[in-house]
Amino acid sequence: MSQPAEFLSPVDLPWYRPVGHECEVFEHCFRNELPLMLRGPTGAGKSRFVEHMAARLGRPLVTVAAHDDTSATDLCGRWVIQGGETRWQDGPVTRAVRQGAILYIDEIAEARSDVIVVLHPLGDHRRRLFVERHDEELEAAEGFMLVVSWNPGYQRSLRELKPSTRQRFVGLTFGYPAAAVEEEILIGETGAAKKVAKRLVALAAKIRAVDHLGLAEHPSTRLLVSTALLIGSGLAPRLACRVGIVEPLTDDPEVAEALTDLCNLVFD
Ligand code: ADP
């Protein structure tokens, strides 16, 4: 079992700046053995939040990035041949259930239906995992908690999370933080000068406010963090914005031009 939070030095505790009541909600879910769903755009701090809370609660963290190729077998485990012998190898979900870990399934809406079927009895009062291939039924060890994330904007035209799945979770929405908070995140995360953090957040607000560019996603806090790092290590701010913000957001030369104009307005 990992160290409880009071024994963790700040170095071991992944830094996270709360933006609302999310830490409190997480703790209550943990205490009541309730599964939690985090909803929000990519780069909004969901994974960092889970890393922070797992460390704070002294639980190991097992993370799985779900995609449409992920099968229940990948998650639960498989028989492998090693040195001429066949032996069972736990998958990440089985490991998390045995260890009483926090199991974080990122991008749950990408997961196939056989994966969802495995997660249902784990997420509700049963807290059980059926490992079909190993003919085993496990009860989650104390401390186990299921956390999932999804990004509704990104999945809109692809897959939705079924209401029957959603209703099994307590929900928290992650958006873009208020300007002052996002500045604090940039400064805390990268050591950026206040002036730089302010400008980057102002730039993000401008880009997030324009609809007509047809961006699939708006600039996330993650993009601002990497741009702040580039500026901090001496890259010219306009170039840092171009490669750190504009390029990751669009392939369209005209949209890139419009975004670059916005960057140049802020970093004159
Ligand atoms: P997501 O899981 O939502 O895609 P991440 O947790 O990976 O996003 O966040 C991306 C980066 O943004 C983090 O590595 C961190 O640098 C920064 N970040 C975003 N929100 C916060 C926050 N509230 N506190 C600290 N860092 C944050």
XYZ file of N, CA and C and ligand atoms in Angstrom:
831
model
N 0.856 -1.197 0.000
C 0.000 0.000 0.000
C 0.894 1.250 0.000
N 0.518 2.278 -0.759
C 1.377 3.462 -0.767
C 1.128 4.309 0.479
N 1.969 5.317 0.627
C 1.943 6.155 1.836
C 0.692 7.013 1.940
N 0.087 7.120 3.130
C -0.996 8.088 3.261
C -0.473 9.516 3.064
N -1.376 10.414 2.684
C -0.956 11.755 2.273
C -0.112 12.478 3.314
N -0.407 12.269 4.623
C 0.328 13.043 5.625
C 1.815 12.688 5.652
N 2.168 11.507 5.089
C 3.573 11.121 5.067
C 4.244 11.443 3.739
N 3.456 11.998 2.820
C 4.029 12.315 1.511
C 4.693 13.680 1.580
N 5.902 13.776 1.031
C 6.489 15.101 0.944
C 5.840 15.783 -0.253
N 5.854 17.127 -0.292
C 5.221 17.813 -1.420
C 5.792 17.340 -2.758
N 7.031 16.834 -2.723
C 7.661 16.377 -3.958
C 6.920 15.151 -4.511
N 6.382 14.324 -3.607
C 5.697 13.105 -4.047
C 4.248 13.361 -4.438
N 3.708 14.494 -4.050
C 2.298 14.766 -4.294
C 2.180 15.559 -5.588
N 1.628 14.928 -6.643
C 1.521 15.686 -7.898
C 0.775 17.000 -7.664
N 1.362 18.075 -8.160
C 0.795 19.391 -7.862
C -0.521 19.583 -8.613
N -1.527 20.031 -7.887
C -2.818 20.274 -8.510
C -3.463 21.484 -7.860
N -3.913 22.434 -8.665
C -4.589 23.625 -8.151
C -6.087 23.382 -8.300
N -6.800 23.204 -7.156
C -8.244 22.961 -7.268
C -8.946 24.142 -7.947
N -9.957 23.834 -8.736
C -10.685 24.919 -9.398
C -12.094 25.073 -8.835
N -12.522 24.132 -8.027
C -13.856 24.201 -7.418
C -13.885 23.273 -6.221
N -14.942 22.468 -6.134
C -15.078 21.556 -4.987
C -14.678 20.128 -5.347
N -13.885 19.986 -6.434
C -13.635 18.634 -6.933
C -12.893 17.726 -5.943
N -11.990 18.294 -5.141
C -11.220 17.440 -4.205
C -12.160 16.868 -3.133
N -13.040 17.743 -2.675
C -14.011 17.337 -1.657
C -14.950 16.241 -2.220
N -15.427 16.460 -3.444
C -16.335 15.492 -4.072
C -15.628 14.145 -4.216
N -14.382 14.186 -4.652
C -13.620 12.947 -4.849
C -13.505 12.205 -3.521
N -13.163 12.933 -2.471
C -12.979 12.286 -1.158
C -14.269 11.632 -0.684
N -15.393 12.313 -0.920
C -16.676 11.740 -0.493
C -17.024 10.506 -1.317
N -16.721 10.534 -2.595
C -16.971 9.348 -3.433
C -16.116 8.195 -2.930
N -14.862 8.489 -2.630
C -13.936 7.458 -2.151
C -14.484 6.832 -0.863
N -14.899 7.695 0.041
C -15.384 7.236 1.342
C -16.649 6.382 1.203
N -17.490 6.729 0.232
C -18.768 6.034 0.046
C -18.710 4.948 -1.037
N -17.512 4.669 -1.509
C -17.315 3.633 -2.546
C -18.191 3.880 -3.772
N -18.216 5.131 -4.199
C -19.009 5.489 -5.387
C -18.078 5.765 -6.559
N -18.447 5.298 -7.746
C -17.606 5.598 -8.912
C -17.826 7.030 -9.394
N -16.793 7.591 -9.980
C -16.824 9.005 -10.359
C -16.527 9.159 -11.848
N -17.287 10.065 -12.481
C -17.079 10.334 -13.906
C -16.615 11.786 -14.076
N -15.501 11.979 -14.761
C -14.990 13.328 -15.017
C -15.253 13.646 -16.476
N -15.904 14.768 -16.690
C -16.290 15.129 -18.047
C -15.575 16.414 -18.401
N -15.039 16.506 -19.574
C -14.427 17.773 -19.944
C -13.429 17.609 -21.064
N -13.004 18.746 -21.632
C -12.108 18.689 -22.781
C -10.734 18.148 -22.405
N -10.010 17.725 -23.404
C -8.652 17.251 -23.177
C -7.779 18.394 -22.634
N -6.822 18.037 -21.814
C -5.881 19.030 -21.294
C -6.446 19.918 -20.212
N -7.585 19.519 -19.628
C -8.230 20.375 -18.629
C -7.782 20.034 -17.204
N -6.921 19.052 -17.055
C -6.403 18.737 -15.720
C -7.033 17.511 -15.081
N -7.800 16.738 -15.836
C -8.498 15.586 -15.241
C -7.498 14.530 -14.739
N -6.530 14.195 -15.579
C -5.575 13.148 -15.173
C -4.728 13.629 -13.992
N -4.306 14.886 -14.064
C -3.504 15.421 -12.958
C -4.292 15.386 -11.655
N -5.564 15.703 -11.755
C -6.450 15.691 -10.577
C -6.494 14.285 -9.966
N -6.665 13.285 -10.825
C -6.757 11.904 -10.323
C -5.420 11.481 -9.706
N -4.310 11.845 -10.351
C -2.980 11.506 -9.793
C -2.828 12.137 -8.420
N -3.244 13.386 -8.318
C -3.144 14.127 -7.060
C -3.992 13.459 -5.973
N -5.223 13.115 -6.322
C -6.130 12.551 -5.315
C -5.683 11.159 -4.887
N -5.177 10.371 -5.837
C -4.710 9.022 -5.486
C -3.567 9.144 -4.476
N -2.658 10.068 -4.734
C -1.519 10.248 -3.819
C -2.012 10.763 -2.465
N -2.952 11.700 -2.503
C -3.484 12.267 -1.263
C -4.172 11.219 -0.408
N -4.860 10.290 -1.083
C -5.596 9.262 -0.345
C -4.726 8.033 -0.068
N -3.478 8.091 -0.530
C -2.550 6.994 -0.266
C -2.897 5.719 -0.997
N -3.492 5.850 -2.173
C -3.862 4.673 -2.956
C -2.988 4.570 -4.209
N -2.655 3.341 -4.607
C -1.973 3.212 -5.912
C -2.937 3.629 -7.020
N -2.373 4.068 -8.132
C -3.207 4.493 -9.263
C -2.906 3.605 -10.475
N -3.961 3.075 -11.075
C -3.805 2.311 -12.314
C -4.586 3.057 -13.390
N -3.890 3.465 -14.444
C -4.544 4.239 -15.512
C -4.637 3.416 -16.787
N -5.792 3.474 -17.408
C -5.989 2.791 -18.688
C -6.529 3.814 -19.681
N -5.866 3.937 -20.830
C -6.393 4.819 -21.876
C -7.240 3.948 -22.798
N -8.549 4.125 -22.752
C -9.427 3.260 -23.552
C -9.419 3.707 -25.009
N -9.458 2.749 -25.904
C -9.664 3.067 -27.321
C -10.471 1.936 -27.939
N -10.845 2.096 -29.197
C -11.810 1.130 -29.739
C -11.235 -0.262 -29.978
N -9.917 -0.411 -29.791
C -9.316 -1.745 -29.902
C -9.189 -2.417 -28.545
N -9.425 -1.648 -27.484
C -9.248 -2.215 -26.145
C -10.358 -3.230 -25.886
N -9.971 -4.446 -25.536
C -10.987 -5.473 -25.274
C -11.014 -5.773 -23.776
N -12.060 -6.462 -23.365
C -12.167 -6.868 -21.964
C -10.969 -7.735 -21.581
N -10.483 -8.537 -22.524
C -9.316 -9.389 -22.256
C -8.084 -8.544 -21.948
N -7.888 -7.460 -22.721
C -6.740 -6.580 -22.457
C -6.812 -6.058 -21.030
N -8.005 -5.777 -20.581
C -8.161 -5.157 -19.262
C -8.123 -6.169 -18.125
N -8.695 -7.340 -18.368
C -8.802 -8.310 -17.271
C -7.586 -9.226 -17.177
N -7.019 -9.600 -18.295
C -5.833 -10.455 -18.255
C -5.900 -11.548 -19.290
N -4.794 -12.246 -19.427
C -4.731 -13.320 -20.431
C -3.722 -14.385 -20.015
N -3.874 -15.533 -20.671
C -2.907 -16.611 -20.485
C -1.725 -16.324 -21.399
N -0.521 -16.424 -20.855
C 0.660 -16.202 -21.693
C 1.573 -17.427 -21.578
N 2.319 -17.664 -22.651
C 3.251 -18.799 -22.615
C 4.630 -18.243 -22.308
N 5.204 -18.767 -21.236
C 6.511 -18.264 -20.823
C 7.384 -19.460 -20.433
N 8.525 -19.568 -21.087
C 9.439 -20.688 -20.788
C 8.745 -22.034 -20.923
N 7.897 -22.156 -21.943
C 7.230 -23.432 -22.185
C 6.029 -23.670 -21.277
N 5.787 -22.740 -20.355
C 4.639 -22.930 -19.445
C 3.575 -21.884 -19.717
N 2.346 -22.267 -19.471
C 1.258 -21.316 -19.637
C 0.950 -20.731 -18.269
N 0.987 -19.399 -18.190
C 0.610 -18.833 -16.891
C -0.307 -17.624 -17.085
N -1.055 -17.368 -16.068
C -2.039 -16.286 -16.118
C -1.368 -14.944 -15.820
N -1.720 -13.918 -16.585
C -1.191 -12.579 -16.330
C -2.365 -11.612 -16.141
N -2.441 -11.018 -14.965
C -3.519 -10.056 -14.702
C -3.428 -8.864 -15.645
N -4.549 -8.378 -16.109
C -4.594 -7.109 -16.837
C -4.728 -5.967 -15.823
N -4.700 -4.722 -16.296
C -4.694 -3.589 -15.373
C -5.920 -3.507 -14.458
N -7.086 -3.860 -14.978
C -8.293 -3.753 -14.138
C -8.232 -4.788 -13.005
N -7.823 -5.991 -13.336
C -7.722 -7.047 -12.324
C -6.688 -6.656 -11.259
N -5.577 -6.096 -11.729
C -4.541 -5.652 -10.786
C -5.107 -4.595 -9.830
N -5.818 -3.636 -10.404
C -6.369 -2.545 -9.582
C -7.360 -3.091 -8.556
N -8.172 -4.065 -8.980
C -9.180 -4.648 -8.090
C -8.502 -5.409 -6.947
N -7.447 -6.137 -7.270
C -6.742 -6.902 -6.226
C -6.032 -5.978 -5.240
N -5.448 -4.873 -5.785
C -4.635 -3.974 -4.942
C -5.469 -2.967 -4.158
N -6.729 -2.827 -4.514
C -7.518 -1.745 -3.910
C -7.005 -0.400 -4.402
N -6.736 -0.342 -5.709
C -6.177 0.891 -6.298
C -7.292 1.799 -6.794
N -6.895 2.999 -7.168
C -7.808 3.876 -7.911
C -7.615 3.512 -9.380
N -8.700 3.104 -10.019
C -8.629 2.705 -11.427
C -9.189 3.847 -12.259
N -8.319 4.423 -13.094
C -8.737 5.562 -13.912
C -8.813 5.130 -15.376
N -10.020 5.101 -15.916
C -10.201 4.756 -17.331
C -10.432 6.052 -18.095
N -9.434 6.414 -18.856
C -9.468 7.659 -19.615
C -10.224 7.407 -20.933
N -11.041 8.365 -21.329
C -11.803 8.267 -22.597
C -12.701 7.029 -22.643
N -13.524 6.898 -21.636
C -14.401 5.729 -21.513
C -15.342 5.573 -22.712
N -15.728 6.705 -23.313
C -16.697 6.608 -24.423
C -16.106 5.893 -25.640
N -14.773 5.806 -25.666
C -14.113 5.087 -26.767
C -14.197 3.580 -26.586
N -14.482 3.146 -25.366
C -14.380 1.716 -25.053
C -15.479 0.901 -25.723
N -15.143 -0.343 -26.047
C -16.118 -1.243 -26.658
C -17.128 -1.704 -25.623
N -18.230 -2.261 -26.124
C -19.292 -2.633 -25.188
C -18.869 -3.765 -24.238
N -17.959 -4.651 -24.677
C -17.538 -5.725 -23.761
C -16.765 -5.164 -22.571
N -16.111 -4.019 -22.777
C -15.389 -3.373 -21.674
C -16.395 -2.772 -20.686
N -17.409 -2.141 -21.235
C -18.435 -1.519 -20.382
C -19.123 -2.597 -19.538
N -19.366 -3.754 -20.155
C -20.016 -4.856 -19.442
C -19.176 -5.291 -18.232
N -17.868 -5.282 -18.400
C -16.971 -5.660 -17.293
C -17.021 -4.602 -16.183
N -17.145 -3.353 -16.596
C -17.065 -2.265 -15.611
C -18.353 -2.105 -14.790
N -19.483 -2.449 -15.370
C -20.756 -2.231 -14.662
C -20.785 -2.844 -13.257
N -20.545 -4.160 -13.116
C -20.631 -4.731 -11.757
C -19.521 -4.234 -10.827
N -18.484 -3.640 -11.424
C -17.399 -3.090 -10.597
C -17.795 -1.734 -10.038
N -18.568 -1.020 -10.846
C -18.926 0.351 -10.486
C -20.090 0.427 -9.521
N -20.920 -0.606 -9.445
C -22.074 -0.493 -8.550
C -21.800 -1.185 -7.213
N -22.869 -1.371 -6.433
C -22.707 -1.885 -5.067
C -22.022 -3.255 -5.016
N -22.055 -3.982 -6.154
C -21.449 -5.321 -6.127
C -19.932 -5.246 -5.977
N -19.333 -4.234 -6.618
C -17.874 -4.086 -6.613
C -17.175 -5.403 -6.976
N -17.671 -6.032 -7.995
C -17.138 -7.348 -8.372
C -16.623 -7.333 -9.807
N -15.583 -8.121 -10.002
C -15.024 -8.277 -11.341
C -15.102 -9.752 -11.731
N -15.679 -10.004 -12.888
C -15.743 -11.376 -13.386
C -14.625 -11.556 -14.407
N -13.648 -12.351 -14.039
C -12.535 -12.592 -14.961
C -12.813 -13.923 -15.652
N -13.553 -13.799 -16.754
C -14.086 -14.984 -17.413
C -13.000 -15.991 -17.791
N -11.949 -15.490 -18.421
C -10.909 -16.403 -18.933
C -10.146 -17.116 -17.822
N -10.172 -16.551 -16.638
C -9.461 -17.174 -15.517
C -10.455 -17.853 -14.592
N -11.715 -17.828 -14.985
C -12.796 -18.438 -14.218
C -12.747 -17.966 -12.763
N -12.722 -16.662 -12.611
C -12.523 -16.101 -11.277
C -13.484 -14.937 -11.069
N -14.003 -14.839 -9.861
C -14.845 -13.696 -9.530
C -14.203 -13.006 -8.334
N -13.862 -11.743 -8.516
C -13.113 -11.040 -7.473
C -13.960 -9.941 -6.861
N -13.818 -9.777 -5.563
C -14.448 -8.611 -4.939
C -13.358 -7.555 -4.796
N -13.673 -6.324 -5.151
C -12.647 -5.276 -5.103
C -12.130 -5.115 -3.676
N -10.803 -5.047 -3.547
C -10.192 -4.859 -2.229
C -10.535 -3.472 -1.701
N -10.460 -3.319 -0.396
C -10.775 -2.034 0.231
C -9.892 -0.940 -0.377
N -10.466 0.191 -0.632
C -9.696 1.287 -1.216
C -9.869 1.388 -2.724
N -10.481 0.354 -3.332
C -10.680 0.403 -4.780
C -11.702 1.487 -5.135
N -11.406 2.229 -6.172
C -12.372 3.222 -6.659
C -12.258 3.306 -8.183
N -13.411 3.370 -8.832
C -13.436 3.481 -10.293
C -13.673 4.945 -10.683
N -12.759 5.461 -11.494
C -12.905 6.833 -12.005
C -12.792 6.754 -13.522
N -13.709 7.399 -14.227
C -13.628 7.403 -15.693
C -13.669 8.844 -16.195
N -13.137 9.044 -17.394
C -13.252 10.385 -17.962
C -13.785 10.274 -19.373
N -14.387 11.327 -19.819
C -14.751 11.408 -21.235
C -14.880 12.854 -21.649
N -14.805 13.028 -22.959
C -14.754 14.366 -23.537
C -15.933 14.485 -24.496
N -17.075 14.997 -24.010
C -18.287 14.956 -24.832
C -18.160 15.727 -26.136
N -17.429 16.810 -26.143
C -17.290 17.615 -27.356
C -16.658 16.796 -28.455
N -15.583 16.139 -28.112
C -14.795 15.382 -29.072
C -15.571 14.186 -29.621
N -16.385 13.577 -28.745
C -17.071 12.355 -29.150
C -18.416 12.628 -29.835
N -18.808 13.900 -29.888
C -20.189 14.219 -30.259
C -20.704 13.407 -31.447
N -19.891 13.376 -32.494
C -20.406 12.699 -33.677
C -20.041 11.213 -33.677
N -19.251 10.780 -32.750
C -18.836 9.380 -32.736
C -19.662 8.612 -31.715
N -19.098 8.453 -30.536
C -19.820 7.651 -29.559
C -20.275 8.496 -28.394
N -21.422 8.175 -27.916
C -21.928 8.816 -26.709
C -21.846 7.790 -25.596
N -21.834 8.283 -24.386
C -21.893 7.370 -23.258
C -23.365 7.087 -22.997
N -23.712 5.816 -22.920
C -25.123 5.463 -22.740
C -25.645 6.003 -21.421
N -26.915 6.476 -21.407
C -27.480 6.974 -20.139
C -27.406 5.917 -19.035
N -27.579 4.639 -19.404
C -27.563 3.596 -18.377
C -26.167 3.449 -17.766
N -25.137 3.797 -18.525
C -23.776 3.768 -17.972
C -23.541 5.026 -17.150
N -23.927 6.163 -17.710
C -23.719 7.448 -17.008
C -24.337 7.453 -15.635
N -25.533 6.844 -15.545
C -26.277 6.912 -14.286
C -25.630 6.130 -13.158
N -24.585 5.396 -13.479
C -23.893 4.643 -12.433
C -22.851 5.493 -11.727
N -22.586 6.685 -12.266
C -21.477 7.492 -11.761
C -21.945 8.789 -11.115
N -21.144 9.254 -10.169
C -21.248 10.638 -9.714
C -20.474 11.450 -10.758
N -20.935 12.637 -11.083
C -20.298 13.381 -12.185
C -19.662 14.695 -11.775
N -18.513 14.977 -12.396
C -17.851 16.275 -12.198
C -17.485 16.812 -13.575
N -17.791 18.072 -13.824
C -17.438 18.656 -15.121
C -16.199 19.537 -14.983
N -15.255 19.342 -15.881
C -14.055 20.181 -15.938
C -14.179 21.098 -17.150
N -14.063 22.392 -16.892
C -14.090 23.312 -18.028
C -12.759 24.030 -18.072
N -12.746 25.202 -18.694
C -11.528 26.006 -18.621
C -11.607 26.819 -17.339
N -10.540 26.852 -16.560
C -10.611 27.554 -15.276
C -10.756 29.068 -15.474
N -11.218 29.739 -14.425
C -11.289 31.206 -14.459
C -9.882 31.745 -14.718
N -9.826 32.942 -15.314
C -8.520 33.486 -15.736
C -7.492 33.497 -14.596
N -7.894 33.987 -13.422
C -6.917 34.108 -12.326
C -6.388 32.735 -11.917
N -7.278 31.731 -11.957
C -6.876 30.368 -11.569
C -5.947 29.774 -12.636
N -6.297 30.004 -13.891
C -5.454 29.440 -14.959
C -4.061 30.087 -14.927
N -4.019 31.376 -14.596
C -2.702 32.034 -14.454
C -1.899 31.358 -13.353
N -2.588 31.089 -12.241
C -1.913 30.434 -11.116
C -1.387 29.063 -11.518
N -2.191 28.342 -12.311
C -1.762 27.007 -12.763
C -0.488 27.137 -13.611
N -0.494 28.113 -14.514
C 0.687 28.277 -15.381
C 1.921 28.629 -14.566
N 1.739 29.513 -13.604
C 2.881 29.940 -12.785
C 3.348 28.766 -11.913
N 2.386 28.081 -11.281
C 2.725 26.969 -10.390
C 3.369 25.814 -11.149
N 2.923 25.597 -12.353
C 3.373 24.435 -13.118
C 4.690 24.701 -13.850
N 4.898 25.930 -14.280
C 6.063 26.191 -15.158
C 7.028 27.240 -14.594
N 6.609 27.937 -13.533
C 7.454 29.013 -13.013
C 7.416 30.233 -13.929
N 6.400 30.320 -14.792
C 6.302 31.450 -15.737
C 6.197 32.782 -14.990
N 6.713 33.833 -15.628
C 6.539 35.181 -15.084
C 5.048 35.514 -15.142
N 4.595 36.313 -14.172
C 3.174 36.648 -14.102
C 2.686 37.272 -15.414
N 3.552 38.138 -15.964
C 3.170 38.847 -17.190
C 2.916 37.848 -18.347
N 3.777 36.860 -18.423
C 3.639 35.856 -19.494
C 2.365 35.035 -19.269
N 2.152 34.614 -18.015
C 0.964 33.804 -17.698
C -0.297 34.586 -18.053
N -0.308 35.867 -17.683
C -1.482 36.724 -17.952
C -1.757 36.787 -19.451
N -0.693 36.990 -20.211
C -0.875 37.118 -21.671
C -1.358 35.813 -22.294
N -0.801 34.710 -21.844
C -1.218 33.420 -22.423
C -2.687 33.139 -22.111
N -3.077 33.461 -20.893
C -4.482 33.218 -20.515
C -5.398 34.159 -21.305
N -4.958 35.386 -21.508
C -5.760 36.344 -22.293
C -5.885 35.840 -23.741
N -4.782 35.309 -24.270
C -4.800 34.775 -25.630
C -5.777 33.592 -25.732
N -5.711 32.694 -24.737
C -6.613 31.536 -24.746
C -8.059 32.007 -24.709
N -8.341 33.032 -23.897
C -9.718 33.540 -23.796
C -10.182 34.061 -25.152
N -9.291 34.748 -25.860
C -9.661 35.283 -27.192
C -9.980 34.122 -28.144
N -9.108 33.115 -28.146
C -9.330 31.999 -29.091
C -10.588 31.218 -28.710
N -10.777 31.027 -27.392
C -11.959 30.265 -26.958
C -13.260 31.005 -27.285
N -13.152 32.332 -27.447
C -14.364 33.120 -27.694
C -14.759 33.142 -29.171
N -13.831 32.782 -30.074
C -14.208 32.843 -31.501
C -14.771 31.508 -31.976
N -15.952 31.571 -32.518
C -16.638 30.363 -32.970
C -16.421 30.115 -34.459
N -16.270 31.218 -35.199
C -16.316 31.097 -36.657
C -15.112 30.365 -37.259
N -14.059 30.125 -36.459
C -12.881 29.453 -37.015
C -13.095 27.949 -37.169
N -14.138 27.449 -36.535
C -14.472 26.027 -36.681
C -13.430 25.089 -36.080
N -12.787 25.510 -35.005
C -11.798 24.630 -34.371
C -12.490 23.429 -33.741
N -11.877 22.252 -33.902
C -12.460 21.048 -33.295
C -12.371 21.154 -31.773
N -11.298 21.746 -31.293
C -11.129 21.937 -29.846
C -10.496 23.287 -29.588
N -10.819 23.836 -28.437
C -10.223 25.107 -28.036
C -8.884 24.860 -27.351
N -8.073 25.903 -27.207
C -6.773 25.673 -26.548
C -6.972 25.271 -25.088
N -6.311 24.198 -24.706
C -6.465 23.693 -23.338
C -5.399 24.304 -22.439
N -5.590 24.095 -21.147
C -4.561 24.533 -20.195
C -3.240 23.838 -20.540
N -3.325 22.577 -20.999
C -2.089 21.851 -21.359
C -1.282 22.607 -22.412
N -1.979 23.138 -23.446
C -1.258 23.876 -24.490
C -0.608 25.125 -23.922
N -1.318 25.760 -23.000
C -0.747 26.977 -22.402
C 0.481 26.629 -21.567
N 0.413 25.472 -20.877
C 1.555 25.047 -20.050
C 2.771 24.818 -20.954
N 2.576 24.104 -22.067
C 3.769 23.848 -22.900
C 4.287 25.135 -23.514
N 3.386 26.047 -23.879
C 3.852 27.314 -24.464
C 4.607 28.137 -23.416
N 4.092 28.133 -22.194
C 4.773 28.866 -21.117
C 6.170 28.283 -20.876
N 6.285 26.956 -20.974
C 7.606 26.326 -20.784
C 8.571 26.772 -21.888
N 8.051 26.806 -23.141
C 8.909 27.208 -24.265
C 9.383 28.653 -24.089
N 8.460 29.522 -23.667
C 8.833 30.933 -23.460
C 9.837 31.017 -22.308
N 9.563 30.237 -21.261
C 10.442 30.259 -20.074
C 11.853 29.823 -20.400
N 11.986 28.918 -21.385
C 13.352 28.484 -21.689
C 13.994 29.340 -22.779
N 13.301 30.411 -23.138
C 13.954 31.406 -23.995
C 13.488 31.454 -25.445
N 12.495 30.634 -25.829
C 12.000 30.720 -27.205
C 11.207 32.031 -27.353
N 11.362 32.681 -28.499
C 10.650 33.950 -28.714
C 9.147 33.700 -28.548
N 8.439 34.553 -27.785
C 7.033 34.290 -27.472
C 6.144 34.052 -28.692
N 6.338 34.820 -29.760
C 5.463 34.627 -30.936
C 5.678 33.248 -31.550
N 6.947 32.834 -31.609
C 7.247 31.509 -32.160
C 6.702 30.428 -31.218
N 6.862 30.655 -29.920
C 6.360 29.678 -28.936
C 4.849 29.507 -29.095
N 4.136 30.615 -29.314
C 2.674 30.533 -29.498
C 2.332 29.798 -30.782
N 3.117 30.055 -31.799
C 2.851 29.413 -33.088
C 2.972 27.885 -32.949
N 4.098 27.448 -32.357
C 4.312 25.999 -32.293
C 3.584 25.342 -31.114
N 3.359 26.132 -30.071
C 2.737 25.568 -28.859
C 1.220 25.625 -28.873
N 0.663 26.585 -29.627
C -0.803 26.745 -29.612
C -1.403 26.579 -31.011
N -0.899 27.366 -31.970
C -1.543 27.386 -33.293
C -1.418 26.027 -34.002
N -0.202 25.532 -34.094
C 0.017 24.270 -34.834
C -0.791 23.093 -34.269
N -0.804 22.917 -32.944
C -1.596 21.781 -32.435
C -3.099 21.941 -32.649
N -3.567 23.181 -32.874
C -5.015 23.384 -32.976
C -5.569 23.218 -34.381
N -4.766 23.466 -35.397
C -5.335 23.439 -36.751
C -4.340 23.023 -37.835
N -4.897 22.456 -38.913
C -4.110 22.132 -40.096
C -4.424 23.118 -41.220
N -5.450 23.917 -41.005
C -5.943 24.804 -42.063
C -5.098 26.092 -42.088
N -4.441 26.370 -43.216
C -3.539 27.540 -43.261
C -4.259 28.863 -42.944
N -5.509 28.986 -43.393
C -6.224 30.254 -43.128
C -6.555 30.415 -41.644
N -6.970 29.304 -41.043
C -7.281 29.357 -39.604
C -5.995 29.632 -38.825
N -4.900 29.000 -39.263
C -3.614 29.205 -38.598
C -3.212 30.674 -38.680
N -3.478 31.261 -39.828
C -3.164 32.680 -40.032
C -3.950 33.548 -39.040
N -5.261 33.237 -38.952
C -6.126 34.024 -38.048
C -5.673 33.856 -36.592
N -5.299 32.639 -36.226
C -4.852 32.398 -34.849
C -3.520 33.106 -34.586
N -2.659 33.072 -35.596
C -1.354 33.734 -35.442
C -1.548 35.232 -35.247
N -2.526 35.803 -35.959
C -2.816 37.238 -35.774
C -3.204 37.514 -34.326
N -4.027 36.619 -33.762
C -4.437 36.812 -32.363
C -3.214 36.729 -31.439
N -2.345 35.764 -31.712
C -1.123 35.619 -30.891
C -0.290 36.900 -30.980
N -0.180 37.423 -32.191
C 0.672 38.592 -32.378
C 0.081 39.854 -31.753
N -1.242 39.843 -31.614
C -1.893 40.965 -30.919
C -1.521 40.952 -29.427
N -1.486 39.739 -28.869
C -1.228 39.618 -27.433
C 0.257 39.745 -27.124
N 1.085 39.114 -27.964
C 2.537 39.226 -27.769
C 3.079 40.146 -28.858
N 2.971 41.456 -28.630
C 3.357 42.401 -29.691
C 4.858 42.670 -29.669
P -6.618 15.863 -19.151
O -6.410 14.607 -18.370
O -7.876 16.594 -18.786
O -6.463 15.680 -20.629
P -4.170 16.702 -17.844
O -4.496 16.355 -16.450
O -3.201 15.835 -18.571
O -5.476 16.883 -18.730
O -3.668 18.214 -17.810
C -2.760 18.723 -18.751
C -1.752 19.595 -18.051
O -2.393 20.817 -17.661
C -1.211 18.991 -16.773
O -0.062 18.208 -17.048
C -0.846 20.220 -15.987
O 0.385 20.714 -16.429
C -1.892 21.240 -16.407
N -3.047 21.447 -15.517
C -4.325 21.608 -15.934
N -5.135 21.878 -14.894
C -4.346 21.895 -13.797
C -4.596 22.160 -12.403
N -5.831 22.469 -11.967
N -3.558 22.114 -11.545
C -2.301 21.823 -11.996
N -2.005 21.585 -13.299
C -3.005 21.625 -14.187
